[in-house]
XYZ file of C-alpha atoms in Angstrom:
734
model
C 8.229 -38.220 11.111
C 10.890 -35.535 10.854
C 14.295 -36.237 12.340
C 14.291 -33.669 15.134
C 10.916 -35.004 16.358
C 12.581 -38.396 16.810
C 15.330 -36.823 18.937
C 12.763 -34.995 21.080
C 10.802 -38.198 21.674
C 13.992 -40.078 22.559
C 14.938 -37.482 25.166
C 11.439 -37.517 26.664
C 11.315 -41.297 26.938
C 14.665 -41.359 28.740
C 13.234 -39.438 31.701
C 10.410 -41.281 33.469
C 9.516 -38.145 35.426
C 8.604 -36.167 32.293
C 9.800 -32.762 31.170
C 9.002 -29.419 29.593
C 9.423 -29.118 25.806
C 9.642 -25.646 24.250
C 9.576 -25.530 20.441
C 9.909 -22.607 18.117
C 6.628 -21.695 16.499
C 5.945 -23.503 13.243
C 7.744 -26.754 14.146
C 4.462 -28.710 14.236
C 3.760 -29.300 17.897
C 0.609 -31.216 16.977
C 2.585 -33.767 14.939
C 5.037 -34.256 17.822
C 2.204 -34.954 20.271
C 0.560 -37.308 17.768
C 3.792 -39.292 17.420
C 3.976 -39.682 21.201
C 0.363 -40.857 21.332
C 1.106 -43.533 18.736
C 3.807 -44.916 21.038
C 1.414 -45.168 23.975
C 0.292 -48.656 24.965
C -2.774 -49.544 27.017
C -0.621 -51.776 29.215
C 1.179 -48.674 30.513
C -2.036 -47.156 31.850
C -4.388 -44.371 30.867
C -2.975 -41.189 29.361
C -4.827 -37.952 30.124
C -4.424 -34.938 27.828
C -5.569 -31.650 29.301
C -7.796 -30.091 26.654
C -6.009 -27.167 24.990
C -7.638 -23.756 24.840
C -7.393 -23.840 21.046
C -9.840 -26.246 19.413
C -7.743 -26.263 16.246
C -4.809 -27.891 18.059
C -7.008 -30.786 19.154
C -8.341 -31.324 15.644
C -4.817 -31.190 14.192
C -3.645 -33.861 16.641
C -6.466 -36.177 15.569
C -5.697 -35.425 11.914
C -2.016 -36.334 12.309
C -2.932 -39.545 14.136
C -4.930 -40.681 11.116
C -2.242 -39.486 8.690
C 0.758 -41.052 10.436
C -1.009 -44.370 11.001
C -4.212 -44.974 9.009
C -4.801 -48.241 10.939
C -4.796 -46.425 14.280
C -8.339 -46.714 15.672
C -7.862 -45.359 19.194
C -8.409 -41.665 18.511
C -8.548 -39.902 21.907
C -12.111 -39.237 23.021
C -13.067 -36.363 25.302
C -14.207 -36.721 28.903
C -16.758 -34.051 29.779
C -19.093 -33.271 32.663
C -21.970 -34.878 30.745
C -20.575 -38.330 31.508
C -21.714 -39.946 34.739
C -19.161 -40.672 37.457
C -19.174 -44.450 36.907
C -18.682 -43.958 33.159
C -15.703 -41.689 33.794
C -14.248 -44.278 36.182
C -14.504 -46.939 33.472
C -12.652 -44.700 31.029
C -9.942 -43.923 33.590
C -9.176 -47.638 33.918
C -9.339 -48.490 30.192
C -5.695 -47.685 29.414
C -6.448 -45.445 26.415
C -5.692 -41.767 25.838
C -8.359 -39.146 26.512
C -8.822 -35.405 26.317
C -10.197 -33.999 29.562
C -11.007 -30.523 30.828
C -8.994 -29.308 33.839
C -12.122 -28.573 35.879
C -13.448 -32.158 35.626
C -10.033 -33.644 36.348
C -9.371 -31.597 39.494
C -12.826 -32.395 40.910
C -12.374 -36.130 40.294
C -8.954 -35.994 41.956
C -10.328 -34.248 45.052
C -13.296 -36.618 45.357
C -11.123 -39.740 44.817
C -13.128 -40.757 41.749
C -9.931 -40.999 39.713
C -7.774 -44.095 40.375
C -4.354 -42.452 40.064
C -2.598 -45.827 40.111
C -4.150 -46.566 36.711
C -2.842 -43.345 35.144
C 0.406 -43.525 33.165
C 0.864 -39.788 32.771
C -0.516 -36.391 31.863
C 0.061 -34.226 28.784
C -0.239 -30.432 29.091
C -0.289 -28.714 25.700
C -0.221 -25.048 26.774
C 2.642 -24.908 29.225
C 3.224 -21.187 28.619
C -0.104 -20.380 30.311
C 0.802 -22.132 33.575
C 1.178 -20.224 36.818
C 1.253 -21.070 40.501
C -2.469 -20.383 40.810
C -3.624 -22.081 37.593
C -5.845 -25.153 37.625
C -3.216 -27.166 35.738
C -0.676 -26.563 38.520
C -3.332 -27.606 41.048
C -3.874 -30.857 39.134
C -0.160 -31.670 38.918
C 0.362 -31.021 42.637
C -2.453 -33.397 43.656
C -1.485 -35.975 41.037
C 2.178 -35.998 42.097
C 1.211 -36.489 45.748
C -0.891 -39.541 44.852
C 1.272 -41.103 42.118
C 4.971 -40.268 42.072
C 5.775 -42.872 39.412
C 3.739 -41.272 36.626
C 5.137 -38.722 34.192
C 4.041 -35.189 33.373
C 4.989 -33.904 29.918
C 4.281 -30.298 29.046
C 4.625 -28.660 25.634
C 4.705 -25.122 24.299
C 5.365 -23.593 20.888
C 5.415 -20.002 22.157
C 8.947 -19.370 23.407
C 8.331 -15.617 23.694
C 5.671 -16.340 26.337
C 8.190 -18.377 28.349
C 10.357 -15.301 28.967
C 7.603 -12.907 30.045
C 8.263 -12.167 33.673
C 10.986 -13.133 36.096
C 12.246 -16.743 35.752
C 9.150 -17.851 33.856
C 10.674 -21.145 32.693
C 11.936 -22.062 36.177
C 8.595 -21.229 37.798
C 6.748 -23.279 35.185
C 8.987 -26.278 35.838
C 8.361 -25.914 39.560
C 4.607 -26.006 38.962
C 5.021 -29.122 36.801
C 7.399 -30.846 39.276
C 9.818 -31.693 36.444
C 13.592 -31.287 36.260
C 14.396 -31.234 32.545
C 13.820 -28.434 30.070
C 14.045 -29.402 26.387
C 14.767 -26.395 24.161
C 14.368 -26.760 20.397
C 14.894 -23.424 18.610
C 15.226 -23.102 14.854
C 18.999 -22.768 15.062
C 19.336 -26.136 16.819
C 21.473 -28.452 14.671
C 18.849 -31.108 13.899
C 16.122 -28.521 13.324
C 18.219 -26.337 11.023
C 19.340 -29.363 9.008
C 15.727 -30.454 8.525
C 14.581 -26.979 7.517
C 17.491 -26.440 5.119
C 17.064 -29.811 3.430
C 14.311 -28.580 1.100
C 13.723 -24.897 1.804
C 10.885 -23.024 0.097
C 11.673 -20.360 -2.453
C 11.151 -16.953 -0.882
C 11.053 -13.668 -2.789
C 10.616 -10.380 -0.916
C 8.212 -7.919 -2.487
C 8.786 -4.487 -0.961
C 5.907 -2.099 -1.448
C 6.756 1.608 -1.199
C 4.382 3.662 0.904
C 2.712 6.681 -0.654
C 3.866 10.148 0.394
C 0.692 10.735 2.379
C 1.112 7.423 4.222
C 4.680 8.397 5.109
C 3.420 11.782 6.291
C 0.748 10.187 8.486
C 3.305 7.783 9.931
C 5.722 10.579 10.820
C 2.915 12.639 12.365
C 1.781 9.703 14.521
C 5.348 9.178 15.722
C 5.601 12.871 16.641
C 2.341 12.711 18.593
C 3.460 9.529 20.372
C 6.706 11.238 21.339
C 4.740 14.193 22.744
C 2.511 11.867 24.797
C 5.545 9.993 26.122
C 7.133 13.266 27.210
C 3.983 14.071 29.179
C 4.070 10.588 30.724
C 7.678 11.087 31.824
C 6.626 14.079 33.904
C 4.831 11.812 36.359
C 6.921 10.101 39.024
C 4.811 6.935 39.062
C 6.244 5.236 35.965
C 9.686 3.857 35.191
C 10.956 6.363 32.620
C 13.445 3.858 31.169
C 10.574 1.973 29.504
C 8.940 5.138 28.145
C 10.871 5.349 24.902
C 9.601 5.734 21.368
C 11.180 2.419 20.355
C 9.295 0.543 23.095
C 6.098 2.313 22.108
C 6.082 0.450 18.787
C 5.764 -2.954 20.480
C 2.393 -4.544 21.142
C 3.467 -5.324 24.699
C 4.084 -1.639 25.462
C 0.514 -1.158 26.706
C 0.886 -4.143 29.021
C 4.205 -2.832 30.366
C 2.723 0.554 31.241
C -0.503 -0.867 32.674
C 1.445 -3.406 34.745
C 3.296 -0.542 36.394
C 0.232 1.633 36.889
C -2.452 -0.909 37.831
C -1.513 -1.106 41.549
C -1.763 2.691 41.834
C -4.410 3.275 39.177
C -6.855 4.859 41.644
C -4.259 7.484 42.636
C -3.574 8.699 39.083
C -5.054 11.838 37.621
C -7.401 11.886 34.670
C -4.695 13.220 32.359
C -2.313 10.334 33.087
C -5.070 7.775 32.545
C -5.998 9.441 29.279
C -2.369 9.420 28.106
C -2.232 5.648 28.591
C -5.383 5.289 26.506
C -4.050 7.685 23.858
C -0.837 5.702 23.412
C -2.888 2.594 22.722
C -5.017 4.504 20.205
C -1.947 5.873 18.396
C -0.429 2.416 18.114
C -3.673 1.237 16.538
C -3.482 4.093 14.050
C -0.012 2.927 13.004
C -1.269 -0.614 12.528
C -4.423 0.387 10.667
C -2.430 2.629 8.312
C -1.074 -0.400 6.439
C -4.156 -2.591 6.911
C -7.051 -0.328 5.947
C -7.778 1.402 2.680
C -7.823 5.203 2.508
C -11.602 5.602 2.893
C -11.892 3.229 5.862
C -8.922 4.867 7.556
C -10.442 8.349 7.175
C -13.774 7.092 8.488
C -12.031 5.614 11.535
C -10.264 8.933 12.181
C -13.570 10.802 11.967
C -15.022 8.379 14.505
C -12.121 9.067 16.869
C -12.555 12.812 16.457
C -16.224 12.575 17.472
C -15.770 10.123 20.349
C -12.519 11.440 21.855
C -12.444 15.126 20.943
C -13.331 16.416 24.413
C -11.205 14.214 26.644
C -8.349 13.101 24.401
C -4.880 14.600 24.734
C -3.316 13.490 21.458
C -5.899 15.280 19.288
C -4.704 18.632 20.660
C -1.032 17.859 19.983
C 0.797 20.098 17.533
C 1.308 17.445 14.855
C -2.116 15.784 15.123
C -3.665 18.000 12.437
C -1.279 16.446 9.889
C -2.805 13.018 10.503
C -6.291 14.234 9.585
C -5.047 16.454 6.747
C -3.030 13.740 4.999
C -5.826 11.206 5.525
C -8.259 13.544 3.739
C -5.828 14.114 0.878
C -5.729 10.341 0.299
C -9.479 10.458 -0.409
C -10.236 13.894 -1.914
C -8.844 17.394 -2.524
C -10.167 20.768 -3.630
C -9.642 21.980 -7.211
C -10.825 25.019 -9.166
C -13.095 24.892 -12.126
C -10.119 25.499 -14.415
C -8.508 22.291 -13.136
C -5.847 23.944 -10.984
C -5.410 22.299 -7.592
C -6.495 24.537 -4.746
C -3.907 25.214 -2.040
C -5.677 25.427 1.307
C -2.623 26.795 3.049
C -2.594 29.934 0.885
C -6.366 30.486 0.775
C -8.447 30.895 3.879
C -11.336 28.709 2.803
C -13.722 28.070 5.657
C -16.161 25.747 3.932
C -15.394 22.923 1.526
C -17.805 22.936 -1.373
C -18.936 20.297 -3.751
C -20.445 21.200 -7.117
C -23.369 19.099 -8.228
C -24.983 19.183 -11.635
C -28.640 19.943 -12.021
C -30.884 20.019 -15.061
C -30.362 23.682 -16.032
C -27.592 25.073 -13.841
C -24.831 24.183 -11.441
C -25.638 24.260 -7.732
C -22.982 24.495 -5.075
C -23.438 22.594 -1.834
C -21.723 23.551 1.389
C -22.181 20.940 4.119
C -25.335 19.702 2.395
C -26.923 23.181 1.810
C -26.879 25.420 -1.257
C -24.683 28.526 -1.169
C -23.367 31.210 -3.523
C -20.232 32.588 -1.902
C -17.071 34.064 -3.348
C -15.468 30.601 -3.563
C -18.005 29.314 -6.069
C -15.212 28.114 -8.363
C -14.105 25.273 -6.052
C -15.166 21.678 -6.388
C -14.376 18.568 -4.337
C -12.488 16.052 -6.455
C -12.219 12.440 -5.320
C -8.771 10.890 -5.276
C -9.367 7.508 -3.594
C -5.751 6.497 -3.227
C -5.400 2.791 -3.839
C -3.775 0.714 -1.122
C -0.256 -0.071 -2.468
C -0.231 -3.637 -1.193
C -3.527 -4.401 -2.948
C -2.095 -3.207 -6.227
C 0.988 -5.388 -5.899
C -1.117 -8.322 -4.730
C -3.323 -8.008 -7.798
C -0.251 -7.962 -10.045
C 1.097 -11.126 -8.401
C -2.227 -12.927 -8.753
C -2.509 -11.864 -12.397
C 0.983 -13.216 -13.000
C 0.001 -16.512 -11.391
C -3.141 -16.703 -13.524
C -1.147 -16.077 -16.712
C 1.269 -18.845 -15.766
C -1.651 -21.193 -15.178
C -3.065 -20.442 -18.598
C 0.301 -21.134 -20.226
C 0.480 -24.516 -18.534
C -3.163 -25.329 -19.324
C -2.342 -27.323 -22.435
C 0.294 -29.338 -20.596
C -2.154 -30.165 -17.805
C -4.748 -31.361 -20.304
C -2.172 -33.655 -21.902
C -1.266 -35.129 -18.513
C -4.919 -35.736 -17.676
C -5.454 -37.362 -21.059
C -2.700 -39.839 -20.256
C -4.525 -40.813 -17.069
C -2.084 -39.253 -14.632
C -3.322 -37.218 -11.714
C -2.173 -33.656 -11.364
C -2.578 -31.047 -8.718
C -3.846 -27.573 -9.465
C -1.509 -25.079 -7.886
C -3.021 -23.522 -4.778
C -2.583 -19.792 -4.237
C -2.971 -18.944 -0.567
C -2.993 -15.297 0.463
C -1.907 -14.951 4.097
C -3.963 -12.394 6.010
C -3.582 -11.020 9.500
C -5.909 -13.678 10.848
C -5.161 -16.684 13.051
C -7.115 -19.132 10.943
C -5.383 -18.091 7.721
C -1.978 -18.332 9.380
C -2.765 -21.851 10.606
C -3.759 -22.879 7.087
C -0.515 -21.468 5.714
C 1.522 -23.280 8.364
C -0.272 -26.569 7.666
C 0.276 -26.271 3.926
C 3.961 -25.429 4.263
C 4.672 -28.231 6.748
C 2.707 -30.972 4.987
C 2.483 -29.785 1.374
C 3.501 -32.272 -1.318
C 5.602 -29.825 -3.295
C 7.973 -26.962 -2.798
C 6.212 -23.732 -1.963
C 6.872 -20.328 -3.480
C 6.370 -17.687 -0.775
C 6.554 -13.984 -1.636
C 6.409 -11.986 1.635
C 4.772 -8.636 0.989
C 5.441 -5.715 3.319
C 5.831 -1.934 3.237
C 9.365 -0.696 2.782
C 9.200 2.363 5.080
C 6.934 0.734 7.659
C 8.038 1.128 11.278
C 7.032 -2.462 12.029
C 10.365 -3.712 10.769
C 11.957 -1.897 13.708
C 10.016 -4.122 16.089
C 11.499 -7.374 14.776
C 13.678 -9.058 17.373
C 15.984 -11.983 17.081
C 14.330 -13.797 19.980
C 15.308 -14.652 23.499
C 17.273 -17.636 24.641
C 15.620 -19.343 27.551
C 18.906 -20.572 28.923
C 22.124 -22.282 27.955
C 21.596 -25.324 30.108
C 18.666 -27.539 29.142
C 18.789 -29.490 32.380
C 17.775 -27.518 35.458
C 18.048 -29.474 38.679
C 15.685 -28.470 41.447
C 14.706 -30.003 44.730
C 11.073 -30.703 44.005
C 10.153 -33.369 46.512
C 12.195 -32.209 49.488
C 9.836 -31.593 52.411
C 10.154 -28.229 54.088
C 11.124 -28.086 57.726
C 8.933 -26.076 60.024
C 10.377 -24.234 63.001
C 8.233 -24.272 66.128
C 8.811 -23.206 69.704
C 9.180 -26.853 70.741
C 11.994 -27.932 68.437
C 13.225 -26.995 64.989
C 12.282 -29.379 62.231
C 9.227 -30.867 63.913
C 5.776 -30.370 62.516
C 2.872 -29.711 64.769
C 0.060 -32.216 64.593
C -2.597 -29.643 63.729
C -6.044 -30.714 62.724
C -6.606 -30.457 58.985
C -8.904 -27.596 58.041
C -11.778 -28.377 55.701
C -13.537 -26.047 53.280
C -16.633 -27.038 51.317
C -16.426 -25.470 47.850
C -19.112 -25.123 45.221
C -18.289 -26.911 41.956
C -18.664 -23.706 39.961
C -15.873 -22.068 41.968
C -13.242 -24.273 40.348
C -13.247 -21.863 37.433
C -11.296 -19.543 39.746
C -7.874 -20.050 41.354
C -8.955 -19.699 44.985
C -9.454 -23.472 45.627
C -5.890 -23.995 44.398
C -4.507 -21.396 46.822
C -6.545 -22.829 49.708
C -5.096 -26.265 48.956
C -1.600 -24.767 48.964
C -2.286 -23.440 52.468
C -2.934 -26.988 53.670
C -6.729 -26.955 53.673
C -8.738 -29.927 52.515
C -11.028 -29.006 49.625
C -14.405 -30.776 49.417
C -16.099 -30.075 46.047
C -19.904 -30.314 46.106
C -22.859 -28.600 44.466
C -24.153 -25.884 46.802
C -27.497 -24.132 46.571
C -26.490 -21.418 49.046
C -23.083 -19.716 49.021
C -19.760 -20.521 47.389
C -17.657 -21.564 50.406
C -18.787 -23.139 53.684
C -16.150 -22.559 56.372
C -18.116 -23.854 59.370
C -21.700 -24.777 60.286
C -22.247 -21.060 60.975
C -20.168 -19.271 58.289
C -21.175 -19.105 54.626
C -19.173 -17.051 52.106
C -20.287 -15.633 48.766
C -17.189 -14.658 46.753
C -17.335 -11.861 44.210
C -14.608 -10.565 41.955
C -14.825 -6.901 40.990
C -16.328 -7.583 37.574
C -18.766 -10.139 38.978
C -19.793 -7.714 41.736
C -20.833 -5.034 39.252
C -22.730 -7.567 37.119
C -24.492 -9.053 40.169
C -25.642 -5.625 41.314
C -26.950 -4.821 37.835
C -28.915 -8.065 37.480
C -30.132 -8.136 41.093
C -28.626 -11.576 41.648
C -26.532 -10.447 44.618
C -29.597 -9.378 46.621
C -31.135 -12.839 46.262
C -27.849 -14.569 47.150
C -27.386 -12.497 50.304
C -31.021 -13.028 51.260
C -30.647 -16.814 51.103
C -27.392 -16.713 53.112
C -29.038 -14.621 55.829
C -31.950 -17.055 55.867
C -29.920 -20.245 56.324
C -26.665 -19.223 58.092
C -25.952 -17.274 61.245
C -22.823 -15.524 59.872
C -23.278 -14.656 56.171
C -20.168 -13.187 54.550
C -19.760 -11.284 51.281
C -16.149 -11.548 50.109
C -15.050 -8.862 47.632
C -11.809 -10.069 46.073
C -9.474 -7.752 44.189
C -6.770 -8.819 41.761
C -3.248 -8.778 43.137
C -1.875 -6.672 40.286
C -4.763 -4.190 40.329
C -5.446 -1.243 42.595
C -7.047 -2.072 45.942
C -9.880 0.387 45.376
C -13.102 0.701 43.385
C -12.411 4.268 42.326
C -10.206 7.185 43.254
C -11.115 9.235 46.306
C -11.853 12.285 44.165
C -14.534 10.377 42.243
C -16.499 9.410 45.358
C -19.326 11.866 45.966
C -21.250 12.714 49.110
C -24.687 11.910 47.722
C -26.247 8.482 47.254
C -26.558 7.777 43.543
C -28.307 4.708 42.112
C -25.430 3.932 39.723
C -22.644 4.096 42.323
C -21.372 0.748 43.579
C -20.516 2.337 46.933
C -24.134 3.437 47.336
C -25.382 -0.035 46.417
C -23.077 -1.667 48.974
C -24.240 0.766 51.643
C -27.886 -0.020 50.954
C -27.126 -3.744 50.987
C -25.449 -3.467 54.399
C -28.378 -1.438 55.768
C -30.899 -3.931 54.435
C -29.083 -6.972 55.902
C -27.534 -5.936 59.244
C -26.108 -9.430 59.880
C -24.175 -9.431 56.611
C -20.402 -9.170 56.990
C -18.414 -7.663 54.108
C -14.749 -8.659 53.743
C -12.311 -6.913 51.404
C -9.443 -9.051 50.136
C -6.400 -7.736 48.295
C -5.477 -11.030 46.590
C -6.035 -14.776 46.517
C -3.379 -15.396 49.162
C -4.921 -12.754 51.408
C -8.262 -14.545 51.036
C -6.687 -17.818 52.157
C -5.288 -16.122 55.261
C -8.696 -14.579 56.002
C -10.401 -17.965 55.686
C -7.879 -19.508 58.083
C -8.542 -16.795 60.673
C -12.321 -17.135 60.284
C -12.122 -20.887 60.846
C -10.233 -20.450 64.127
C -12.265 -21.825 67.063
C -14.962 -23.012 64.659
C -16.235 -26.526 64.026
C -15.551 -28.149 60.688
C -18.452 -27.999 58.196
C -20.612 -31.029 57.521
C -20.645 -31.977 53.858
C -24.014 -33.748 54.031
C -25.784 -30.841 55.713
C -24.214 -28.254 53.404
C -25.603 -30.057 50.352
C -29.129 -30.133 51.832
C -29.213 -26.434 52.751
C -31.730 -24.619 50.579
C -33.039 -27.825 48.988
C -36.580 -28.817 50.078
C -37.059 -32.400 51.145
C -40.014 -34.582 50.234
C -41.887 -33.232 53.273
C -41.152 -29.634 52.208
C -38.710 -29.067 55.076
C -35.619 -27.023 54.245
C -32.353 -27.582 56.136
C -31.222 -24.741 58.458
C -34.168 -22.491 57.503
C -33.926 -19.828 60.208
C -36.949 -17.957 58.902
C -39.147 -21.061 59.170
C -38.694 -21.011 62.962
C -40.644 -17.722 63.244
C -42.726 -17.640 60.064
C -44.713 -19.984 57.888
C -42.546 -19.897 54.769
C -45.355 -21.116 52.488
C -47.608 -18.294 53.682
C -44.779 -15.777 53.238
C -44.208 -16.868 49.648
C -47.953 -16.604 48.981
C -48.035 -13.120 50.535
C -45.191 -11.861 48.344
C -47.111 -12.852 45.213
C -50.190 -10.779 46.061
C -50.828 -7.583 44.038
C -49.417 -4.481 45.689
C -47.015 -6.438 47.912
C -43.364 -5.668 47.175
C -39.966 -6.470 48.657
C -40.053 -3.177 50.538
C -43.378 -3.635 52.344
C -44.023 -7.343 52.878
C -42.053 -7.396 56.145
C -44.188 -4.574 57.554
C -47.315 -6.524 56.599
C -45.976 -9.627 58.393
C -45.325 -7.599 61.530
C -48.771 -5.945 61.396
C -50.923 -9.055 61.085
C -50.520 -12.626 62.259
C -52.077 -14.536 59.370
C -53.444 -14.248 55.857
C -56.973 -14.491 57.255
C -56.353 -11.424 59.408
C -54.875 -9.616 56.411
C -58.033 -10.227 54.383
C -60.151 -8.462 57.060
C -58.015 -5.314 57.401
C -59.549 -2.043 56.171
C -57.934 0.048 53.460
C -56.665 2.637 55.956
C -54.802 -0.006 57.958
C -53.415 -1.567 54.779
C -52.202 1.829 53.588
C -50.400 2.315 56.888
C -48.664 -1.054 56.603
C -47.934 -0.934 52.868
C -46.725 2.656 52.771
C -49.300 4.106 50.387
C -52.974 4.146 49.424
C -52.303 2.982 45.862
C -50.750 -0.328 46.931
C -53.422 -0.786 49.615
C -56.259 -0.198 47.139
C -54.680 -2.662 44.674
C -54.543 -5.382 47.329
C -58.045 -4.584 48.639
C -59.576 -4.782 45.164
C -57.895 -8.130 44.606
C -59.178 -9.535 47.912
C -62.721 -8.241 47.331
C -62.929 -9.404 43.711
C -65.868 -11.710 43.050
C -65.159 -15.289 42.049
C -66.763 -15.979 38.655
C -69.245 -18.839 38.557
C -71.196 -20.625 35.852
C -74.531 -20.183 37.652
């Protein structure tokens, strides 16, 4: 164990309430967590580790547990939804450490299947992703209310993510209900001493960019500057952020979209296209040093075809240089005498390529033969080699030569019976998996590592390097976490009204969203069950189907929404379709100028209109955010009875006698006969109701003439199809 890990563990163990640990990236968070797990004892209680989003982090923790202590046989298992409730209860009381998904943990907490008194604490490995509406914050809030003596320890190795937004670190600590923030940057005394004890040998290899690459880079910067000037003309964006220096950062797109998302539906097409163009230009800068010349030219040709009509940057003054220099990296025109052809001095309209035949030379212009005045031009391939590949090959060749020189020495060592290690050459790519391998090798390698960083000398990316942000000078932030808030009423300040607790029955699948968390914050009791009809049951009469914007479009496309609304109308008196927008997005489907007067099958507005016409009892509610939804639910529950959990589970599920709970349609119709009718040939969703109103039974339907059937079914073709089916002879063996 490294020394600074020991100091971190000591500080964490001193505070029984827990804390938030923020490490610099590369300081082996997985080894720190593994060391803490080795100190855990079953007598303390069960330790729950919220499963990280990265599967590699979990595997690295298990690897370090085996490495640090080979005799350790209590590797944390994972608790999933596949385990039965009584099996999960047995694991909760075993005293060991377990990985568990947030969704399973929050459901077990709400249903009292988790004995919180048996839990020693909770580990959260991705603290930078926490927010007030996240499931992890929901878990901590419930867990703290049931067991104040347990600890909550959160970890993060992404300090840059802890400074995104206003008071990110303070808000994260509030969600975790912890008071101490442990900061461990690379310049901390213990960390710097450990890193400087045996530093790796680093040699910078600076690769000069070719003249055409420099020309493309300058042209892209000019085009970006032109797009930013156009963006500054609008009064809807903070012009202080629209600088060329900020445009080089990856977060620039997020900064602009964060400002424009709330008013996105009010922007013109040109402004929206400029935002997209800036993202495209930043990609071109990145791909310039990543792709070879041929791939880069092919990507540019793809952009020209796909964005030529609506793009703004292609028509900028300097954009032609990007395409021109990219072509010159791959090919150029020369005369037959070997002199390079200058396109700027000659007005050549068609580029020609000379191909050799059996008897004579044939010129091809765009794939067709031609004999024009420029017959002396040929297309000569250049195929400029990527500079970094050339240098990389030279480094690898140098390594291979050194290996061959030491080959005799290695054979002598092996002959003496000593083990030796072949030197590993690891080439770091712009890929997460490769970077993790490099980090693992550097942190746990047996020998000193020789690292030659390879980057372009004139590349603009070096301008985007920052020294980092300091989260704060004080590592101990005191906050009143458990102080109850006083409520002011008309009777007397500081007294709380004895209101009846509101209950909301929530489908288990809805815990993937943040709405149950917000409802719990509003003081509502959440009852998680598996529902066949609806997502939220507010009362015996009100059923709610919640749809986000993306889910709404997908449900309309698949036809799932029609079936869901149909079942709600069938079993509940007040069916509600809740359309929930994101708080940081525009509160509109599309801009007013894009909404037409005609009904089009692909328009979501037209589909909603048809849905409302088809189900007159359906109520559609538009919500601006999660908190607005909670307020709407509270107002809908006013003067309503609380829902019955047992009845809500049985709704839509047939019993052994075939009776379905709350089936409103069964009171007027024979549901079995209706289902049989809908499966007959010629009967569709648009005409089966007219057939039910026109005849009382299936026997009466079988006796109707074709003319009457055509009147009920809306056409002779459907009527003839049904009549032929009813009159078909039953085949017999006689």
